[in-house]
Structure formats: structure tokens, C-alpha cells
Coordinates of C-alpha atoms in Angstrom, one line a residue:
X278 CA 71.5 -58.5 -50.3
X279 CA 71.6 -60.2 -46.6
X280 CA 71.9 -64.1 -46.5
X281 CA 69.8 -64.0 -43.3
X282 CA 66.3 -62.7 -44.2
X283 CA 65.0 -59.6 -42.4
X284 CA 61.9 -58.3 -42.5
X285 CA 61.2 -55.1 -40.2
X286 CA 57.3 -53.4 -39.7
X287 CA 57.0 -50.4 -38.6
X288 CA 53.1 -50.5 -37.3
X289 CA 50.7 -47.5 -37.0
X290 CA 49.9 -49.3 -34.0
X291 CA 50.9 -52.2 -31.9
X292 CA 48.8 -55.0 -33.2
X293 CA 45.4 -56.0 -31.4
X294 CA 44.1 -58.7 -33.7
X295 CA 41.0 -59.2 -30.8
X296 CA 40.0 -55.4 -31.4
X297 CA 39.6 -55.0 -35.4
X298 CA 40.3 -56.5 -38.6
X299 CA 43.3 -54.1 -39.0
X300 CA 45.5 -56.2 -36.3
X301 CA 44.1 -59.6 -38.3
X302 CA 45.6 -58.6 -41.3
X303 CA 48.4 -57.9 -39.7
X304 CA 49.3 -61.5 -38.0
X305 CA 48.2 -62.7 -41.7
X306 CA 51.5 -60.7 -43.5
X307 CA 53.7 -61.9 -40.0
X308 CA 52.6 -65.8 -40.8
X309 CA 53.3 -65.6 -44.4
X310 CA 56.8 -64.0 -43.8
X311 CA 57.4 -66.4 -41.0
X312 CA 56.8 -69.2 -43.4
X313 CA 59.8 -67.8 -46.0
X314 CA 62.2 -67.6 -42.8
X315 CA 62.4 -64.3 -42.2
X316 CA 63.6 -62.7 -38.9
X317 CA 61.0 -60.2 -37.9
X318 CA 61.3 -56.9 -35.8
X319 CA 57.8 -54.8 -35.2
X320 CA 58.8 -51.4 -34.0
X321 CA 56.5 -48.7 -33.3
X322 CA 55.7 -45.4 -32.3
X323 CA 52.5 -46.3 -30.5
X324 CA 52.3 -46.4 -26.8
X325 CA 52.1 -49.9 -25.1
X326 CA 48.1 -51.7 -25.3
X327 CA 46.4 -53.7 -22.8
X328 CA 45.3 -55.9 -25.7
X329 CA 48.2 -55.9 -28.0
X330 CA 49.0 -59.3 -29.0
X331 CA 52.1 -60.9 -27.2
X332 CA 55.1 -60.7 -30.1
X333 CA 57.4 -62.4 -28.7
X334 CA 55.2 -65.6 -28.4
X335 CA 55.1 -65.4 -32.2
X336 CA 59.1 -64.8 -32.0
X337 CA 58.9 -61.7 -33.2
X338 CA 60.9 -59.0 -31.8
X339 CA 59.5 -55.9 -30.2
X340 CA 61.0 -52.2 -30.5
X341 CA 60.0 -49.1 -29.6
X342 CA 60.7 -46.1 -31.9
X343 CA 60.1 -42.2 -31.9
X344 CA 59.4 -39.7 -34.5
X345 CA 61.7 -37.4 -35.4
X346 CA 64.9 -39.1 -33.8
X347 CA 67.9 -40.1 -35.5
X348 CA 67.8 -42.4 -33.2
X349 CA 65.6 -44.1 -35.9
X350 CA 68.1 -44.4 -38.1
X351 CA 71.0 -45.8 -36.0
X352 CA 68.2 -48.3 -35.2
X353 CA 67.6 -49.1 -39.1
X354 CA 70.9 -49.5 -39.8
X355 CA 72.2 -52.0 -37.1
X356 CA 69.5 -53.9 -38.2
X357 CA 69.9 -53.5 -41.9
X358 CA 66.5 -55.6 -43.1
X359 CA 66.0 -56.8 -46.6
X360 CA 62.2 -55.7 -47.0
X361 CA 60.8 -52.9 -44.6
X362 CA 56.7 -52.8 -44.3
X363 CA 54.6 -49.9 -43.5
X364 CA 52.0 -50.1 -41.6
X365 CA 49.7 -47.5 -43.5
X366 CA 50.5 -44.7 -45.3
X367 CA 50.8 -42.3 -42.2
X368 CA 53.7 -44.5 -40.8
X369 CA 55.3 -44.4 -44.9
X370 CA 55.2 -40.6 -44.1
X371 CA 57.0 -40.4 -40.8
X372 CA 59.8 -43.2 -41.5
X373 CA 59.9 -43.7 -45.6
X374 CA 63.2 -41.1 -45.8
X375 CA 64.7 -42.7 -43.3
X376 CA 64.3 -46.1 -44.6
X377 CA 65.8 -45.1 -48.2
X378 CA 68.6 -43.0 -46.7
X379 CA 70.0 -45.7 -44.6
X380 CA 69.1 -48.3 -46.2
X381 CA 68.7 -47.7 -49.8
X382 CA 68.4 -51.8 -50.8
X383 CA 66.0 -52.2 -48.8
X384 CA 62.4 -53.2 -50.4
X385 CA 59.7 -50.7 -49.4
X386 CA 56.2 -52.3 -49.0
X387 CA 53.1 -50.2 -48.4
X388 CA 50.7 -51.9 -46.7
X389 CA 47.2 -49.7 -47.4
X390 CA 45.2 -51.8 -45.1
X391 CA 42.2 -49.7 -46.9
X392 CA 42.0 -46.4 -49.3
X393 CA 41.9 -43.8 -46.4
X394 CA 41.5 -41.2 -48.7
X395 CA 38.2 -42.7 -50.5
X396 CA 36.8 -43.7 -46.9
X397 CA 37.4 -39.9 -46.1
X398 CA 36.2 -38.4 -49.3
X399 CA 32.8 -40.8 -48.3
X400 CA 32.4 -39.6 -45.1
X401 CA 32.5 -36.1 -46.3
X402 CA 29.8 -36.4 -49.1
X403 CA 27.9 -38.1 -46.7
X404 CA 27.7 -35.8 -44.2
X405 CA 27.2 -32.9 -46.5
X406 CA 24.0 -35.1 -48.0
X407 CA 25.1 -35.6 -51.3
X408 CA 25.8 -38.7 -53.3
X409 CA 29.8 -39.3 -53.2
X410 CA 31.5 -39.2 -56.9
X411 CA 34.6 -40.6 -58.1
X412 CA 36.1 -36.5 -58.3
X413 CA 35.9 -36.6 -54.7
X414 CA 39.0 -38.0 -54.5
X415 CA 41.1 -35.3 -56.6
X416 CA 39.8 -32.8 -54.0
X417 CA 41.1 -34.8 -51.1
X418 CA 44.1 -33.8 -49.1
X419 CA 45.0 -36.7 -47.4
X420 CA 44.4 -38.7 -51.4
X421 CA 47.2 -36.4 -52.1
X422 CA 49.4 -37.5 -49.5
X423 CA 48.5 -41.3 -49.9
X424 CA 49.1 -41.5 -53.4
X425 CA 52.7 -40.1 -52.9
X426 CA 53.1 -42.6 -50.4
X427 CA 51.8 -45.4 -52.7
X428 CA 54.5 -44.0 -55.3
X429 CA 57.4 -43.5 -53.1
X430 CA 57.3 -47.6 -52.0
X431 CA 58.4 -50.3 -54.2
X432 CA 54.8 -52.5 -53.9
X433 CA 51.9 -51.4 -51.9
X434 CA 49.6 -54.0 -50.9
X435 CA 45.4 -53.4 -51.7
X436 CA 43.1 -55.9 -49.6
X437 CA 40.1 -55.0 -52.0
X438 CA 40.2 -55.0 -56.0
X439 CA 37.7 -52.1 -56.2
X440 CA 40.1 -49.7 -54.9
X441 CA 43.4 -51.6 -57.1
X442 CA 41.1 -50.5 -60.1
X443 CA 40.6 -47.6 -58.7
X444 CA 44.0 -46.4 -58.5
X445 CA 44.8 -47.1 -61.7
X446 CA 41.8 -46.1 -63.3
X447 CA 41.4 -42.5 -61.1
X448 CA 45.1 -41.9 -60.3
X449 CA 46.8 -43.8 -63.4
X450 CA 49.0 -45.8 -61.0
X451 CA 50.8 -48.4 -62.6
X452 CA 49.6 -52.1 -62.1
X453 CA 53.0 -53.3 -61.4
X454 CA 53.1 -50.9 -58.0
X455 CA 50.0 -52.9 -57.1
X456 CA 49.7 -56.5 -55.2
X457 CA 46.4 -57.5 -54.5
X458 CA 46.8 -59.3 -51.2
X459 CA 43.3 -59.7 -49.5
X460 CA 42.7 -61.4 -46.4
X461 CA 44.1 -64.9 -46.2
X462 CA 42.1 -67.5 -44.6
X463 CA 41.6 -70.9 -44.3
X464 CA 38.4 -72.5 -46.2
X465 CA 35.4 -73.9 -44.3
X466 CA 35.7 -77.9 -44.3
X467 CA 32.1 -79.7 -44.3
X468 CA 33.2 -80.9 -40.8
X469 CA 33.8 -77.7 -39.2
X470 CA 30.6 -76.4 -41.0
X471 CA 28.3 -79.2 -38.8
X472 CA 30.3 -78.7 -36.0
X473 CA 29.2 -74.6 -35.6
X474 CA 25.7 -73.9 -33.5
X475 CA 22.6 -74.7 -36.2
X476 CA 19.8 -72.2 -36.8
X477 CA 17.5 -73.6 -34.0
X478 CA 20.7 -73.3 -31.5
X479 CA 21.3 -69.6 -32.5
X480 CA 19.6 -66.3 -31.5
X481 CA 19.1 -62.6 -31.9
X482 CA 21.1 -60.5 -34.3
X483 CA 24.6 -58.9 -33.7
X484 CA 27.0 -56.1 -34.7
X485 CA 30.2 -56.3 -33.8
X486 CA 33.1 -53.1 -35.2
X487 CA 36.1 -51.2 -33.4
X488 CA 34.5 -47.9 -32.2
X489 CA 37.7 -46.4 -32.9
X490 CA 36.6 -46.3 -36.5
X491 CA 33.6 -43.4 -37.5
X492 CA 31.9 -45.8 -39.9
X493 CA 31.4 -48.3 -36.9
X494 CA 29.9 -45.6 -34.7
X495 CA 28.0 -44.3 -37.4
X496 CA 26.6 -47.6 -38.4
X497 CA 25.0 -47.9 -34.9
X498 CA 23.6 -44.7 -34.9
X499 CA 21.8 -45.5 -37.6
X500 CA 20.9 -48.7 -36.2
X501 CA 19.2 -47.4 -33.1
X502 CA 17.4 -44.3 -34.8
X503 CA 16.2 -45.8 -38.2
X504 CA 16.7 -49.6 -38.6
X505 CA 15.8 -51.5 -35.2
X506 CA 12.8 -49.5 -34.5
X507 CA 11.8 -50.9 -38.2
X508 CA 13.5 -54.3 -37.3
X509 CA 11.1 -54.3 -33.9
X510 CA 8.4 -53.4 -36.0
X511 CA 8.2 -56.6 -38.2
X512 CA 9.7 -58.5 -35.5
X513 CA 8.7 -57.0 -31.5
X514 CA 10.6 -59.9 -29.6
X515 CA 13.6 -59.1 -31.2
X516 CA 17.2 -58.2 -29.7
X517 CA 20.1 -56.8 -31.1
X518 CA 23.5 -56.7 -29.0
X519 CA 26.3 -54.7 -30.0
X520 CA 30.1 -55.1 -29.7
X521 CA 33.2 -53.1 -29.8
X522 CA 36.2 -52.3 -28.4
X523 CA 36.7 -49.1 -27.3
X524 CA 33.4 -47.8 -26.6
X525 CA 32.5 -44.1 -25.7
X526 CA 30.6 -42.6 -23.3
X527 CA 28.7 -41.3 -25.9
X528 CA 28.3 -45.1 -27.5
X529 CA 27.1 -47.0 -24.1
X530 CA 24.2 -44.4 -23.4
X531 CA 22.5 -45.9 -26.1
X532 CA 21.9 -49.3 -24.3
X533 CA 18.2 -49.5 -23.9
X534 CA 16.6 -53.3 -22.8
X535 CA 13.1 -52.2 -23.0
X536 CA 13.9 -51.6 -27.1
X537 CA 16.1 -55.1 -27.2
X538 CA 18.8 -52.3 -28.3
X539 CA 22.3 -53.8 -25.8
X540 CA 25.3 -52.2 -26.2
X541 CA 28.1 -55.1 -24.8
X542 CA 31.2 -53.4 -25.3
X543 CA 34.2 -55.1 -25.8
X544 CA 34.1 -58.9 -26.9
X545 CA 35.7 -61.5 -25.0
X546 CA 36.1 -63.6 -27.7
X547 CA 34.3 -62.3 -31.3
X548 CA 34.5 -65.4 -33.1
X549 CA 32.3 -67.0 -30.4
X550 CA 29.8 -64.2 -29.6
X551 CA 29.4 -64.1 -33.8
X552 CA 28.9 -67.9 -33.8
X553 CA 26.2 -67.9 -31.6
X554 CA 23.7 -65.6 -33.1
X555 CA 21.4 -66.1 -36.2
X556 CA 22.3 -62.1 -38.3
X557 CA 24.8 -60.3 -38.4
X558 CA 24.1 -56.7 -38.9
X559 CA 26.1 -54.0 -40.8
X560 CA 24.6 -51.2 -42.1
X561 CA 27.8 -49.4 -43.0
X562 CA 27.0 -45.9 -45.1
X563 CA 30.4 -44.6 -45.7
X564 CA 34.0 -46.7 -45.4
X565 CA 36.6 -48.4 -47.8
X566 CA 38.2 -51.4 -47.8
X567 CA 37.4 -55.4 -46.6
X568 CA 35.0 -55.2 -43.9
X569 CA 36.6 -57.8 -41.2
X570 CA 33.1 -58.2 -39.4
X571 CA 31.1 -59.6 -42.5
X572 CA 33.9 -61.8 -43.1
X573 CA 34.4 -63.1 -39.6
X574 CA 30.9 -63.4 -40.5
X575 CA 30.8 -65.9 -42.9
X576 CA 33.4 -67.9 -41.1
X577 CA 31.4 -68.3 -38.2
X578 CA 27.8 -69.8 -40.6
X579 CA 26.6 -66.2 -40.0
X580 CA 24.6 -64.8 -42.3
X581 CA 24.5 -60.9 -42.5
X582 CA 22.5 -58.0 -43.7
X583 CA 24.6 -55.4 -45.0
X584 CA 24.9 -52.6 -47.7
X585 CA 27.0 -52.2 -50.9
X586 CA 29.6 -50.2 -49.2
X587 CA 29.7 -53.1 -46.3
X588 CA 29.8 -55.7 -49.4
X589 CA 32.3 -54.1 -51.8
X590 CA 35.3 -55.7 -52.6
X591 CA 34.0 -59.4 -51.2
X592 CA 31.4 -60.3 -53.9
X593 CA 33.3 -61.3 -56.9
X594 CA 30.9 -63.2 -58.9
X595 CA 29.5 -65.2 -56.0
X596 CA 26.2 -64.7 -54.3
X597 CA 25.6 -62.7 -50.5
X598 CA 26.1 -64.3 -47.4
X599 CA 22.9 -62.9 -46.8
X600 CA 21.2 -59.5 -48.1
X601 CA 22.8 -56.5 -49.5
X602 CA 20.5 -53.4 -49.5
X603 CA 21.2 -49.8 -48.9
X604 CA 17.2 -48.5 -48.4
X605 CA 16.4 -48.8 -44.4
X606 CA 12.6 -50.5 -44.7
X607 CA 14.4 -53.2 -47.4
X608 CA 17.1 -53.6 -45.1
X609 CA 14.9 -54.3 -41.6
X610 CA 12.4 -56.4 -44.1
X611 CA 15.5 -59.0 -45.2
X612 CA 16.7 -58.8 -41.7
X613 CA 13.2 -60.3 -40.2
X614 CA 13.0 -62.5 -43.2
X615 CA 16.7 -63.9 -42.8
X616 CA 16.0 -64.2 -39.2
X617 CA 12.2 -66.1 -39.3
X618 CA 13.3 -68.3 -42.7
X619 CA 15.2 -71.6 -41.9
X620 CA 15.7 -72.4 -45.9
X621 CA 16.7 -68.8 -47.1
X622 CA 19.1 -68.7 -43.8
X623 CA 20.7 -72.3 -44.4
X624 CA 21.2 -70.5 -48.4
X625 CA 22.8 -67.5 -47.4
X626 CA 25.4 -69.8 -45.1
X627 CA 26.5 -71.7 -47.8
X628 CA 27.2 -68.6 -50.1
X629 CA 29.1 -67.5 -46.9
X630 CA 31.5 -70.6 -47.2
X631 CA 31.9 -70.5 -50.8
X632 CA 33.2 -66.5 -50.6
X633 CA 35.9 -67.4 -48.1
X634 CA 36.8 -70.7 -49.7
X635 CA 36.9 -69.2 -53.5
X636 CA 37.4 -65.5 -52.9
X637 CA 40.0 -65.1 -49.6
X638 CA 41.7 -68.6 -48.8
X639 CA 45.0 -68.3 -48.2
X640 CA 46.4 -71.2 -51.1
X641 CA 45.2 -68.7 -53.9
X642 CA 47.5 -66.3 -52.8
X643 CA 50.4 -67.0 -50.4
X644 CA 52.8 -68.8 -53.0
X645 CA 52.8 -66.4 -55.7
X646 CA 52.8 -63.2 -53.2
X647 CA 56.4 -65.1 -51.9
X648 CA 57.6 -65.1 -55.5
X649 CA 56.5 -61.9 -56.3
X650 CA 58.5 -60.6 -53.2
X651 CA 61.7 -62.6 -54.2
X652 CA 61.2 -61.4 -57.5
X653 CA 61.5 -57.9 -56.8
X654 CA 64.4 -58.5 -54.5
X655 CA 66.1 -59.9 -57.1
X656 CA 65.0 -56.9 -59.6
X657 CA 65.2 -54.4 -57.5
X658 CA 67.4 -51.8 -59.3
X659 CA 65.4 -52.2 -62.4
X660 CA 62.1 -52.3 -60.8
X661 CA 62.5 -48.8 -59.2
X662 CA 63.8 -47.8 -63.0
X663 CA 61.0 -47.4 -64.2
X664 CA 58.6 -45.6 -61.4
X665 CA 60.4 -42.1 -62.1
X666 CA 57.1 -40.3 -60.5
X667 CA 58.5 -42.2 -57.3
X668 CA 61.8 -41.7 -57.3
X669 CA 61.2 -37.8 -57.8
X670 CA 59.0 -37.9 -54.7
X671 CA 61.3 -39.4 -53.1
X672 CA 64.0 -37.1 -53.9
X673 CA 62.0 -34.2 -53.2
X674 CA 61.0 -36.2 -49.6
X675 CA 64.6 -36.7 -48.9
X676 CA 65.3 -32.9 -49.4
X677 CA 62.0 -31.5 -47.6
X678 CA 61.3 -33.9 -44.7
X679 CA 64.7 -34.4 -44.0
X680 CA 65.3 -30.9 -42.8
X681 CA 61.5 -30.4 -41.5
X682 CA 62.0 -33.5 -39.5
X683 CA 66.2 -32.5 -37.9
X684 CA 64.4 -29.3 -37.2
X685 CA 62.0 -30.8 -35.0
X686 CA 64.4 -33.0 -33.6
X687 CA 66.7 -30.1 -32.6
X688 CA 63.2 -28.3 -30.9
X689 CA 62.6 -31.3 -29.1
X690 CA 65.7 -30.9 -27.0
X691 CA 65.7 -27.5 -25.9
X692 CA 62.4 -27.8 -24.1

């Protein structure tokens, strides 16, 4: 095992904290390590962003990598880290062989960031207008492909405890492969509650979601044909403005100022475009994991209107920050009623504060998830013992990819 503590990511993408909940997460796991003294290296395939967050002024160091190089693994070995994350499954995919040929004693972590496969397997029931079932998922390709993933790493990492159970209740994965890890924030103090705008200060009602991600743009689809015009309806003077990064052409043509329906685009700063208005709205039909607006929500006093797929995973036992309801005329009738009532608004703030404080602050999980990790360091050897499912795909990985991956390595160079 190293004395000095090495930690390398290899990222899907280059972080963008600013542009989805995705690159939050990410600066979370990069602050937790940074606090056990690791050394940090985030390499990735992913060309260069505009709004990538600056590593190095977090003192982490940057590296660019390609798929299907050997370069890779000259790279990986010079650097030799003690615990290698993957950024999604996809990323496991491209670089997990690598990782345990040259450097077999390395810890594998799986970072899921959220259950592709059931988000997928929902967006295909949905759009074939049928009610999604649990089977779904045995007919998915890509849940084929994830779970392999999951198996192959030594600890994959679930933001939301509906989809832990699920795994192990759907795919029989054991619970010791599993870290539930959600996001990790700091609780609201009284003080910084009084300090945010009051009910009287704020107006109109916002959505906010990376339009990089179908169940965002579908969300505001659905807004601007079915909900708003029910929304205006109950309430005429009403406005709604919408935010995103990376908005379409397809996205902005929906901007209309004689319906109060504005599409912003990208946020300067989310936290205080949130902050200032009274609802949030999130009308999500089809998704998986935490949904990093309604939380952002909640840490900003804002109340939201939402459904039981935007909701999932958050409640625990604890009342809405807000409404959950998945019928259109409920939904716009909560929305006015959040909106218009003082009392049932100042309510659904406080449940807000109470979620994050009890449900996602960072004390009830950043000590043990450092022992766990040192744990398994320690108990490797024995630890990968007894996931023989993994270590077969992992074999098998070694033998197929291996060759798949030099071939296309050799094609690359005669073009």
C-alpha cells in the first residue's frame, strides 16, 4: 500500500458544478478525500469546458487521457494511486481493465451518480404510454452493462436508497458492494434561514435543470403544454422563468411573455436566481436518482411542487418541502395555493430545512464513509474474496476488452 495517499478520478466529464447536480456531487467526494489527505489527479477523456471548474485552485491536478491508448496505462502506473474513482459506469467500462491490470491493489470505486439503467427503462415505458414495472429493468441493455460494472468495482457508491434496495432486491447485489453516500451538505442554521429573501420579498415560480438531460427537457414540455396554461388559469398574473445550461434551439423557441412562459437559459448564479422566487417547479415524469434542483431547493427556503419521481429518494420519513403530486390539475392547484398562502408556504420551508439537516448533512455520513474506505484498504484481499460474480467479470473483461480495445488502438494509427 503507498504511504502517500493517492486518489485518482477518472470523470465522464470535466466537472461543471454551476451546470448540474452531477458536477456538485462531484466537488462533494473531492472535499471529503481532501480532508483524509489524499493527493488527487482528475483525468478525463472529455474535451476542455468553458464552465468546468478551475482544479487546480482546489489543488487538484488536471490530466487529459484517451480511450483506447496504452498511453493510459503508462499514465496509471507512474502514478500508482491507492483508490481509483469512476465517474459513472460508462467511464468503469472504458478504463476498469486497465485499472486492475496495472494496478491490481488499487481500490475500485463506482461512483453511480444515479441508476442509468432504471432512468432509461422509465423513459422507455413512458414514451411507449404504459405504466413502468420493476421487469423493465431485466430487459434493459444498458442494466446489463451497469450491473457488471457495479460487480467488477470493489464499492459502488448510490446517492438514493430507493435504487440501493433496488439492487439488491431486483439484481440480488450484495449489501456489502453498496455505500449509500447521498449528497453531503451543510444544515440550515436559524440565522442563515432569516437572513434568505421572506415570502413578501420573493416572486414568480422557477425551474431550473441541465438541458443536457431528457427528463429536464421533458419536464418543460410538459410545463408549457399542460401545467402553466392550468397554473395561468387559477392564477392569470402569474410568470414562470426557466433555467438551464445548455439550451437548444428547440428549448428557447418556447419563450413566450404574453403566456408569462420565459425561457432564461443558463444561470449566472442558481443559488441566487432559486433564492429569490416563491416555487420551485419540477414536474419530472421519468428520471432516477437525487434531483439536485429540489434540493438546491430547499436550501435556498424554496418551496417546490414536484412529483413522486422528482421526490424519490429525499423523503425519508419527513414531510415535502412543498407538494408532491403526479396528476396535472392537482399539481397547478397546489402550485397557486403554495404560491397565494403565506402559512402553508412558511410550512413547507421548514420541512425543506429539516430534509437537508436530517436526511443529507454531511456529519451523518462523512466519518464513517472515511472508515469504511480505510477499512476496505486494509481488507482488500479478502474483501474481493468473496464477490466471485466480480472477479469472473473481471477476468472475462480482462480477456475480451483487452484485445477489442489494442485492436482499436492499432486502427487508430494507420489512418
Amino acid at each position: 500500500m503507498n504511504q502517500v495517499k493517492i486518489l485518482l478520478i477518472i470523470g465522464f466529464v470535466w466537472p461543471e458544478p454551476k451546470s448540474s447536480a452531477a458536477g456538485g456531487r462531484m466537488m462533494q467526494l473531492i472535499s471529503l478525500f481532501k480532508e483524509e489527505g489524499y493527493d488527487i489527479t482528475f483525468a478525463s477523456p472529455a474535451m476542455d469546458s468553458v464552465y468546468m471548474v478551475d482544479l487546480s485552485a482546489l489543488n487538484v491536478r488536471k490530466e487529459s487521457v484517451l480511450l483506447n491508448s496504452s498511453s493510459f496505462d503508462v499514465f496509471i502506473k507512474e502514478l500508482n494511486p491507492s483508490i481509483v474513482l469512476f465517474d459513472r459506469f460508462m467511464i468503469e467500462e472504458q478504463f476498469g481493465w486497465r485499472v486492475a491490470e496495472s494496478c491490481p491493489n488499487a481500490l475500485r470505486i463506482l461512483d453511480t451518480e444515479d441508476l442509468h439503467s432504471l432512468r432509461l427503462a422509465r423513459q422507455r415505458a413512458f414514451k411507449e404510454m404504459r405504466k413502468f414495472e420493476l421487469t423493465d429493468l431485466l430487459k434493459e441493455d444498458v442494466a446489463k452493462r451497469e450491473i457488471a460494472s457495479i460487480l467488477r468495482c470493489d464499492l459502488s457508491l448510490m446517492i438514493s436508497e430507493f435504487e440501493m434496495d433496488l439492487l439488491k432486491s431486483v439484481f440480488k447485489i450484495d449489501k456489502y458492494l453498496l455505500y449509500y453516500l447521498p449528497f453531503l451538505l451543510e444544515p440550515i442554521d436559524d440565522l442563515q434561514l432569516n437572513d434568505l429573501p421572506s415570502f413578501e420579498e420573493r416572486k414568480d415560480f422557477v425551474f431550473i435543470g441541465n438541458f443536457l438531460h431528457e427528463p429536464n427537457w421533458n419536464a418543460v414540455q410538459y410545463l408549457k403544454e399542460t401545467v402553466w396554461p392550468l397554473i395561468k388559469k387559477g392564477f392569470p398574473e402569474g410568470k414562470l422563468h426557466v433555467y438551464g445550461a445548455y439550451p437548444s434551439q428547440k428549448v428557447m423557441q418556447l419563450h413566450n411573455t404574453k403566456e408569462g412562459f420565459y425561457i432564461m437559459g443558463r444561470a449566472a448564479d442558481a443559488h441566487e436566481v432559486v433564492k429569490k422566487a416563491r416555487v420551485v417547479l419540477a414536474p419530472l415524469r421519468f428520471g432516477a436518482g437525487l434531483k439536485g434542483k429540489l434540493v438546491e431547493a430547499m436550501l435556498c427556503g424554496t418551496p417546490s411542487v414536484t412529483t413522486n419521481i422528482g421526490a424519490e429518494g429525499m423523503l425519508g420519513s419527513f414531510s415535502w418541502n412543498g407538494v408532491i403530486d403526479d396528476d396535472p390539475q392537482m399539481f397547478a392547484k397546489s402550485a397557486v395555493v403554495l404560491y397565494q398562502n403565506k402559512e402553508r408556504w412558511l410550512k413547507s420551508q421548514l420541512n425543506g430545512v429539516r430534509i437537508v439537516s436530517r436526511r443529507f448533512s454531511k456529519e451523518l455520513f462523512a466519518d464513517d464513509f472515511k472508515k469504511t474506505i480505510q477499512s476496505l484498504i486494509i481488507n482488500l484481499e479478502e474483501h474481493r474474496l468473496g464477490n466471485f460474480m466480480g472477479a469472473m467479470l473481471q477476468h472475462h473483461t480482462l480477456t475480451s476488452t483487452r484485445y477489442m480495445s489494442r485492436w482499436i488502438e492499432e486502427k487508430n494509427k494507420i489512418r
